[in-house]
Tab-separated table of C-alpha atoms in Angstrom:
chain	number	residue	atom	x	y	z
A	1	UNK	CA	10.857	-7.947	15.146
A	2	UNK	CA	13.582	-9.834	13.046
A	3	UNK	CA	12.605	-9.156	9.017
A	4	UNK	CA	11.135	-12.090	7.396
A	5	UNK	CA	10.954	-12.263	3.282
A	6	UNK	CA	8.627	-14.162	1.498
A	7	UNK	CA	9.694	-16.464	-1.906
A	8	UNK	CA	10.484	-14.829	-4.824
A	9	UNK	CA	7.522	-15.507	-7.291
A	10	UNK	CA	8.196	-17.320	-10.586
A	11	UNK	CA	6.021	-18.836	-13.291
A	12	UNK	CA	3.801	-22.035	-12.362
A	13	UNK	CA	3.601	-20.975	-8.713
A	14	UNK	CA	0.284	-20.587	-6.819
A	15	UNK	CA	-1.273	-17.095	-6.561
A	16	UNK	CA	-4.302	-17.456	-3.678
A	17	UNK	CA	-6.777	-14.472	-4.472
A	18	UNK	CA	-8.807	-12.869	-1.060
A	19	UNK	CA	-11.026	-9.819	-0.541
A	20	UNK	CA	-9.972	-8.482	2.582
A	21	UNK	CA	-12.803	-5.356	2.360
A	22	UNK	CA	-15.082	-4.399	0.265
A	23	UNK	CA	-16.895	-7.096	-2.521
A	24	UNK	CA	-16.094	-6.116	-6.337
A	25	UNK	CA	-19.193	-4.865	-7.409
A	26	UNK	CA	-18.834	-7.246	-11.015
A	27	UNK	CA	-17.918	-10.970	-10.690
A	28	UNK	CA	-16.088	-10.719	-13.938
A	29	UNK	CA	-13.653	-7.830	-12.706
A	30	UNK	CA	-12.217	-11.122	-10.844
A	31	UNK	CA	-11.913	-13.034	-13.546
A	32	UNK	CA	-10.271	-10.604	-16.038
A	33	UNK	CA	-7.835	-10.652	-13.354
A	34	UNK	CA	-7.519	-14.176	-12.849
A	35	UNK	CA	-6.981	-15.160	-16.557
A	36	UNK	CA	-3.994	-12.294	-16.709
A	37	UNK	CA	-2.175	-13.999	-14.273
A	38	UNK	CA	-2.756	-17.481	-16.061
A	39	UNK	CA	-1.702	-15.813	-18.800
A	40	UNK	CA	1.632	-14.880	-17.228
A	41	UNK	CA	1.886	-18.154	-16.273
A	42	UNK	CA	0.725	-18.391	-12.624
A	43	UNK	CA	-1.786	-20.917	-11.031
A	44	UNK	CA	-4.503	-19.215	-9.196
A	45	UNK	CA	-6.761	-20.522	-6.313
A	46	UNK	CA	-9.733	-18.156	-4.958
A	47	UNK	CA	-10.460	-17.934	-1.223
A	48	UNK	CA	-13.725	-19.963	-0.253
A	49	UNK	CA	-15.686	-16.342	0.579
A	50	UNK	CA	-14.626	-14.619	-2.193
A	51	UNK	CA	-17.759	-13.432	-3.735
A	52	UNK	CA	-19.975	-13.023	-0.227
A	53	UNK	CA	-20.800	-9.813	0.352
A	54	UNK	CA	-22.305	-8.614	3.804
A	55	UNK	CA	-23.564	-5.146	3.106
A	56	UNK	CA	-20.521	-2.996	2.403
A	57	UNK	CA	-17.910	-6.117	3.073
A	58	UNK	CA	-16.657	-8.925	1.234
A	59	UNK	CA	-18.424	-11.098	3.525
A	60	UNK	CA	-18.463	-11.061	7.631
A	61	UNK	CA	-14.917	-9.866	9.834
A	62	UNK	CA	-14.511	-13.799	10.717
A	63	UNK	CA	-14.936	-15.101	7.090
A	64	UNK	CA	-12.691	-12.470	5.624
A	65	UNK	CA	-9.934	-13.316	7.939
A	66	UNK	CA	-10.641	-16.960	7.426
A	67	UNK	CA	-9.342	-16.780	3.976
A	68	UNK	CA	-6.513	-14.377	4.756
A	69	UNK	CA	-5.515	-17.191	7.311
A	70	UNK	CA	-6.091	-20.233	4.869
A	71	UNK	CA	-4.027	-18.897	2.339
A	72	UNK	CA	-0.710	-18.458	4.922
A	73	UNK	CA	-2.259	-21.693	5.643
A	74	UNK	CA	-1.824	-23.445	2.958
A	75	UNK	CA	1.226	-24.988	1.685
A	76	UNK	CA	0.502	-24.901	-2.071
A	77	UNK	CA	0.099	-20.781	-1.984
A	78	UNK	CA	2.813	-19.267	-2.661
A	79	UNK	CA	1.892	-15.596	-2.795
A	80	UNK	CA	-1.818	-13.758	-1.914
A	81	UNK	CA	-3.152	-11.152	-3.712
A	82	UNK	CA	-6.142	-9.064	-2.920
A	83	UNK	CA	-8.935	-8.234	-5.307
A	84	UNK	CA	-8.726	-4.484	-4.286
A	85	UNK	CA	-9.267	-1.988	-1.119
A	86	UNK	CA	-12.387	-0.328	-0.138
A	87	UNK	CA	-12.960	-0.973	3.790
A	88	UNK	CA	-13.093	-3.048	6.547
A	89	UNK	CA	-9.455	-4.801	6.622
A	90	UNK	CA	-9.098	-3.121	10.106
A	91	UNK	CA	-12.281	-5.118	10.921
A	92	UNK	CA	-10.885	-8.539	11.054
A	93	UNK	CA	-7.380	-7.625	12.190
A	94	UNK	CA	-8.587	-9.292	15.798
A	95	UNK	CA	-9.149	-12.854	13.577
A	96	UNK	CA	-5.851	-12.820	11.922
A	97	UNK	CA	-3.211	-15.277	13.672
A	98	UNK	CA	0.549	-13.660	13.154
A	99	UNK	CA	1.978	-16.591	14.622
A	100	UNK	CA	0.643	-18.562	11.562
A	101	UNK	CA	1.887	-15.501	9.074
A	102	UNK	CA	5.294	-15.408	10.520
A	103	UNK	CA	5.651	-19.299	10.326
A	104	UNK	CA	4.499	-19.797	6.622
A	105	UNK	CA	5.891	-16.138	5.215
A	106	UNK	CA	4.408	-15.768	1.603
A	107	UNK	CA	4.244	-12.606	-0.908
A	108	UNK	CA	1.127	-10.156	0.184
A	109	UNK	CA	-0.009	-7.506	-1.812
A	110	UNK	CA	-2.853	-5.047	-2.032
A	111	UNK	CA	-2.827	-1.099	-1.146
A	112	UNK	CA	-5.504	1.398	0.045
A	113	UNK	CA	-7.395	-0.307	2.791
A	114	UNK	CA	-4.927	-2.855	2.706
A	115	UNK	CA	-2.570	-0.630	4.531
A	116	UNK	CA	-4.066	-1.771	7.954
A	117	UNK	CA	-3.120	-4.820	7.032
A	118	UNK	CA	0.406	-4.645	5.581
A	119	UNK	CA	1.098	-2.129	9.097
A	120	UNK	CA	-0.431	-5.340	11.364
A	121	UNK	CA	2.002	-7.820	9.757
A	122	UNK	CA	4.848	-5.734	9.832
A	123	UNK	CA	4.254	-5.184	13.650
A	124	UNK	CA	3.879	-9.140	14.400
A	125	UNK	CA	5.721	-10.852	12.006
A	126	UNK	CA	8.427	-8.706	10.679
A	127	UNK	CA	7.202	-10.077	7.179
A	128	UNK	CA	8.247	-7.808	3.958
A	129	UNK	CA	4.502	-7.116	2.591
A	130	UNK	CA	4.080	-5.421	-0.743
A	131	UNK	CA	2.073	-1.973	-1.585
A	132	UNK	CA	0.995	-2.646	-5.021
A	133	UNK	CA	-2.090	-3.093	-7.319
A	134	UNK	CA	-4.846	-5.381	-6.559
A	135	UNK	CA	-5.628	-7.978	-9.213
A	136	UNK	CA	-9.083	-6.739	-9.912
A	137	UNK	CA	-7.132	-3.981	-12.025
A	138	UNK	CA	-4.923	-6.987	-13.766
A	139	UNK	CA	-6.631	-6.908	-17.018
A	140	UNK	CA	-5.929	-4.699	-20.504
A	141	UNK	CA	-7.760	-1.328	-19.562
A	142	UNK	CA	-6.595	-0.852	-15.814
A	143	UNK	CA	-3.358	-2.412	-16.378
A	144	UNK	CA	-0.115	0.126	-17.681
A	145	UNK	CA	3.354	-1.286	-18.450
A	146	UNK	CA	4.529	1.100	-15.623
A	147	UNK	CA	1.834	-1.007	-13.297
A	148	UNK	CA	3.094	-4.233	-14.461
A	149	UNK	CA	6.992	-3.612	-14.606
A	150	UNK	CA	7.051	-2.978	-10.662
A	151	UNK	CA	4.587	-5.937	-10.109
A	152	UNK	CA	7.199	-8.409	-11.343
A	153	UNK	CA	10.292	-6.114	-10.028
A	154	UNK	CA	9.051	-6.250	-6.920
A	155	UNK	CA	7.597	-9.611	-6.711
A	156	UNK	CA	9.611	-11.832	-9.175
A	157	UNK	CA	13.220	-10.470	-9.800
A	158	UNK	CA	16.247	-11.721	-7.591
A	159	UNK	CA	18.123	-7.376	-7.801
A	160	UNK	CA	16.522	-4.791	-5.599
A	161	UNK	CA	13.867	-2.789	-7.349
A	162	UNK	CA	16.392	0.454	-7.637
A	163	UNK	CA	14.718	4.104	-8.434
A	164	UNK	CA	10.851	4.438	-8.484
A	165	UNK	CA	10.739	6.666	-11.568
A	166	UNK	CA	8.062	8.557	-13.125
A	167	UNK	CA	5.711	7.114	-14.705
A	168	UNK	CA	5.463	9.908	-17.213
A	169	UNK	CA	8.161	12.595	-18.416
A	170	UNK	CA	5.624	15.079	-18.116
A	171	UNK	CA	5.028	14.851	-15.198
A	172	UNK	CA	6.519	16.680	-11.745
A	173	UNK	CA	7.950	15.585	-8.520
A	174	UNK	CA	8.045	18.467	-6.047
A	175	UNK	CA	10.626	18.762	-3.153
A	176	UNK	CA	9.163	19.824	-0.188
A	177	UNK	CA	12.802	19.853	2.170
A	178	UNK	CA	16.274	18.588	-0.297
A	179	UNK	CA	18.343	16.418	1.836
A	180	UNK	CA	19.104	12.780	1.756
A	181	UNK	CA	17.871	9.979	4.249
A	182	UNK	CA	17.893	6.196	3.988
A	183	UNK	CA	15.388	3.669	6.176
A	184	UNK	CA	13.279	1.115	6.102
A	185	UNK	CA	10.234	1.710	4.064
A	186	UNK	CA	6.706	2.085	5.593
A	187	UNK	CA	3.455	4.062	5.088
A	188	UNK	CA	0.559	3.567	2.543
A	189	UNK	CA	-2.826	5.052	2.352
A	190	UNK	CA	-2.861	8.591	5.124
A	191	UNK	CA	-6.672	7.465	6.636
A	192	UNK	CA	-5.712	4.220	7.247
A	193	UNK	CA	-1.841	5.037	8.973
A	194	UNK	CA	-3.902	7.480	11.094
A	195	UNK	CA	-6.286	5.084	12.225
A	196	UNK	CA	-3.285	2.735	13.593
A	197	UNK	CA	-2.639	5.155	16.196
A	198	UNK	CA	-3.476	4.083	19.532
A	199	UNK	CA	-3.910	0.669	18.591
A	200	UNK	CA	-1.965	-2.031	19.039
A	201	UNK	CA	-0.936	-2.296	15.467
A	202	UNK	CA	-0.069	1.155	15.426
A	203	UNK	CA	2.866	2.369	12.879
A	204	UNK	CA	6.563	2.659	13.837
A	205	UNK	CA	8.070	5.978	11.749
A	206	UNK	CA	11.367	6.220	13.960
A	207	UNK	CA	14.451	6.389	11.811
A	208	UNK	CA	11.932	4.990	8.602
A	209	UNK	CA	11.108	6.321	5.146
A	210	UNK	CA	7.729	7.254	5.974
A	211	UNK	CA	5.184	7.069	2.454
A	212	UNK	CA	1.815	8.508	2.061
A	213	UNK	CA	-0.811	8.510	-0.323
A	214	UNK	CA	-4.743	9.569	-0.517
A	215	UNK	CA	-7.376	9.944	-2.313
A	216	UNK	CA	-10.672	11.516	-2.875
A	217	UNK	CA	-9.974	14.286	0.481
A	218	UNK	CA	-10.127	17.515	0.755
A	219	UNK	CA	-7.148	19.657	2.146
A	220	UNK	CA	-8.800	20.770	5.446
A	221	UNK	CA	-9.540	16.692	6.237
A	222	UNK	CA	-5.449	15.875	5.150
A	223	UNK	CA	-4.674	18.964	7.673
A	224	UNK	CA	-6.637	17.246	10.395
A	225	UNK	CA	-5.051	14.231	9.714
A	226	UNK	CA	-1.673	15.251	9.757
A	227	UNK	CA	-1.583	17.135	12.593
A	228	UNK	CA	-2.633	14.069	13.749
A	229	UNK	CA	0.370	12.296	12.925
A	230	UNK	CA	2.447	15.483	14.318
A	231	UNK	CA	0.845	15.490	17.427
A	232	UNK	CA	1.498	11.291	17.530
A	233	UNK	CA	5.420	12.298	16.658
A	234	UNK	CA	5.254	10.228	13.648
A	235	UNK	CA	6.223	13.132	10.958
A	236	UNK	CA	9.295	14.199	13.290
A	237	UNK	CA	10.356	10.492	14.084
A	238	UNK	CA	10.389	9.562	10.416
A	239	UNK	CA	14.085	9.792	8.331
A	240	UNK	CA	12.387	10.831	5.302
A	241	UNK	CA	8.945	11.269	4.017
A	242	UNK	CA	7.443	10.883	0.359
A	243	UNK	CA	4.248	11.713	-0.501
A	244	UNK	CA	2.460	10.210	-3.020
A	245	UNK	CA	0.255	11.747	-5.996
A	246	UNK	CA	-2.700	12.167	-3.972
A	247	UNK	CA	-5.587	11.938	-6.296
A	248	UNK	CA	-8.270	13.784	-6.731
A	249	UNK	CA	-7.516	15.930	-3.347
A	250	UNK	CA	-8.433	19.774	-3.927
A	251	UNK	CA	-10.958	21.339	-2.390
A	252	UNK	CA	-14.534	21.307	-3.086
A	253	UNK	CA	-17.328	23.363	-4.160
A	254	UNK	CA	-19.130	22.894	-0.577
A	255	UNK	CA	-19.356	25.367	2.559
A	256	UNK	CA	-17.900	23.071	5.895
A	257	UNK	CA	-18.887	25.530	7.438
A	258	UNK	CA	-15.179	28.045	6.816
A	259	UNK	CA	-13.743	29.310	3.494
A	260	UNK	CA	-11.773	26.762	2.667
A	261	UNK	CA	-8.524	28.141	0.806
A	262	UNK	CA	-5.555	25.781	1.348
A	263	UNK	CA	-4.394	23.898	-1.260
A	264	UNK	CA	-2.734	20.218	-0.963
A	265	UNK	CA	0.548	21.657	-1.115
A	266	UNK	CA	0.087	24.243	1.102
A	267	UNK	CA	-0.316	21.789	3.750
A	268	UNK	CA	2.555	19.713	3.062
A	269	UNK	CA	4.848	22.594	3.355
A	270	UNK	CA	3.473	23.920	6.327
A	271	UNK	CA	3.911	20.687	8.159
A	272	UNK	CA	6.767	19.344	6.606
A	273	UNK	CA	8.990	21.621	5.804
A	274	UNK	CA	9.456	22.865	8.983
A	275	UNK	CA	10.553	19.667	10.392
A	276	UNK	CA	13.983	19.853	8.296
A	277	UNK	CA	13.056	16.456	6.999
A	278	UNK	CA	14.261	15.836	3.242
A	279	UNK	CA	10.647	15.159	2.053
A	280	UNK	CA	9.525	15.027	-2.087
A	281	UNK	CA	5.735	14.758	-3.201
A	282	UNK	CA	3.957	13.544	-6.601
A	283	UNK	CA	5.750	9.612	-7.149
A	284	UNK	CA	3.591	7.530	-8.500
A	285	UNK	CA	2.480	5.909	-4.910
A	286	UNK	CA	-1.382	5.365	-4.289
A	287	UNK	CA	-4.702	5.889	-6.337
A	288	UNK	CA	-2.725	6.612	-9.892
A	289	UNK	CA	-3.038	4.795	-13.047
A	290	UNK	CA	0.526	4.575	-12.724
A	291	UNK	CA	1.069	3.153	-9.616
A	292	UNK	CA	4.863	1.772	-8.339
A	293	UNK	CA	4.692	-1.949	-6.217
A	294	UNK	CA	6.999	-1.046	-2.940
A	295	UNK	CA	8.090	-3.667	-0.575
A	296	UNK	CA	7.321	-2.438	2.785
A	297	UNK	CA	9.923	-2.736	5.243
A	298	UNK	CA	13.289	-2.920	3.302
A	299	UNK	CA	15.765	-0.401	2.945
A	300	UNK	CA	15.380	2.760	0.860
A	301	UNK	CA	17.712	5.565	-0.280
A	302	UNK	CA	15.445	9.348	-0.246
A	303	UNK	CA	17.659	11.628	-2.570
A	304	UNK	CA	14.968	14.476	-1.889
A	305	UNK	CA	17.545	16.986	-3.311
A	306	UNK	CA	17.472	15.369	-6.698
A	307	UNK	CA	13.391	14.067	-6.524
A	308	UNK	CA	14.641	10.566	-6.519
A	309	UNK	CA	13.660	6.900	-4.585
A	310	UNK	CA	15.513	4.418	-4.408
A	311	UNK	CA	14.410	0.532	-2.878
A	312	UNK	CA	17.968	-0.744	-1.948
A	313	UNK	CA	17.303	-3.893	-0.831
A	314	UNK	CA	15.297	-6.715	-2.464
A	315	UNK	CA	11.899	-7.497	-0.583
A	316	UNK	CA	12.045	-11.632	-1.478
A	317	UNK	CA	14.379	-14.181	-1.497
């Protein structure tokens, strides 16, 4: 599929806000978020099931991907945010029409659940997608400068991104396997890559920075899911992999019926060290306070020697 980039974003443009899975939980969450990007200068337009909920979704499959397909729709959007994750974007994936996506390419953003989406797109469209925030978190508490700087690299600046540093000295990036790779970047949240597979919209790793991230899953459930993904030939197929920070992903005080003594790390080396694939773990990717926008599906530089990222090429135009 021939890449596709969406507008760069600047001030007084038209930001449509969706909710792809699951409903906020406070009304005013939304509009924190929408006054920040007024602030910044943006006009923002809400899709027209917003704030329907239907049980554990942000209103039914069909009027979830109604909005998604209204905003490409509509001429005055320029870019779509989501309000956050949660579940059920894999739900309305049947709804969606690419052909209208890949006509009328615009900014999308969102991570988490979002990742079945961003995958989907990239598979039908070829259109450079964003993992980044979602704008429920745009307001003073949830908001960092690291958050914000890599919203409008990503999304509003002409130069490619460059080197997704930490977001903190302090903290550690661990190499799994040194070496150095470049590819296209793909990936997001581990659950929702590993659902993908045997789908139609399932992910393409060959020759491809492959990124991960999870949250709130134990080591034995990542194990299971990546020997998914090695039994798929997605680990092996990829050029490099990165691994996110992976919050809140030790193992628990609970009996699943085996002692349960591998660690996070422990399964990352066992699976991908092996492969001889330069690999690093701990960027600020994911479920992080801190948490890097990456264009999905432009070219990347993996200097897993030195623990370093690099976005190469700009994901708008």
């Amino acid at each position: 599929m021939e890449k596709i980039k969406p507008k760069r974003l600047e001030k007084g443009d038209t930001i449509g806000i969706i909710a792809p899975a699951s409903p906020h939980y406070n009304r005013s969450d939304i509009t924190r978020g929408i006054e920040t990007l007024e602030e910044w200068g943006f006009h923002v337009i809400t899709g027209e099931n917003l704030h329907n909920k239907h049980e554990y979704l942000a209103g039914t499959d069909q009027e979830r991907a109604h909005d998604f397909n209204e905003m490409f729709r509509n001429d005055e959007v320029d870019a779509i945010f989501v309000t956050h994750g949660g579940y059920g974007s894999a739900r309305m994936l049947r709804y969606i029409d690419f052909d209208l996506v890949r006509k009328n390419p615009k900014i999308f953003i969102g991570y988490s659940d979002i990742t079945s989406l961003h995958l989907a797109i990239q598979k039908y469209t070829g259109l450079v997608t964003f993992h980044g925030p979602g704008m429920a978190g745009f307001n003073s508490e949830d908001l960092t400068d690291y958050r914000k700087e890599y919203v409008f690299k990503a999304l509003c600046q002409q130069e490619p991104i460059g080197e997704i540093r930490k977001a903190n000295e302090k903290k550690w990036i661990n190499r799994i396997q040194k070496g150095e790779a470049e590819g296209e970047l793909t990936g997001g949240n581990l659950t929702l890559v590993c659902a993908s597979l045997g789908t139609p919209y399932e992910i393409d790793t060959k020759g491809k920075i492959l990124f991960l991230e999870e949250v709130w899953t134990e080591p034995w459930n990542i194990d299971h899911m990546f020997t998914h993904l090695y039994n798929a030939g997605k680990l092996q197929e990829a050029a490099g992999i990165v691994i996110g920070e992976c919050t809140d992903c030790g193992p628990k005080k609970m009996d699943p019926g085996f002692h349960v003594t591998f660690s996070l790390e422990d399964i990352l080396y066992e699976f991908i060290e092996p492969l001889g694939i330069p690999a690093i773990h701990g960027l600020p990717i994911g479920h992080t306070k801190d948490l890097a926008t990456l264009p999905m599906g432009v070219n990347a530089y993996l200097d897993a020697t030195n623990k370093k990222l690099f976005v190469k090429e700009s994901g708008t135009r």
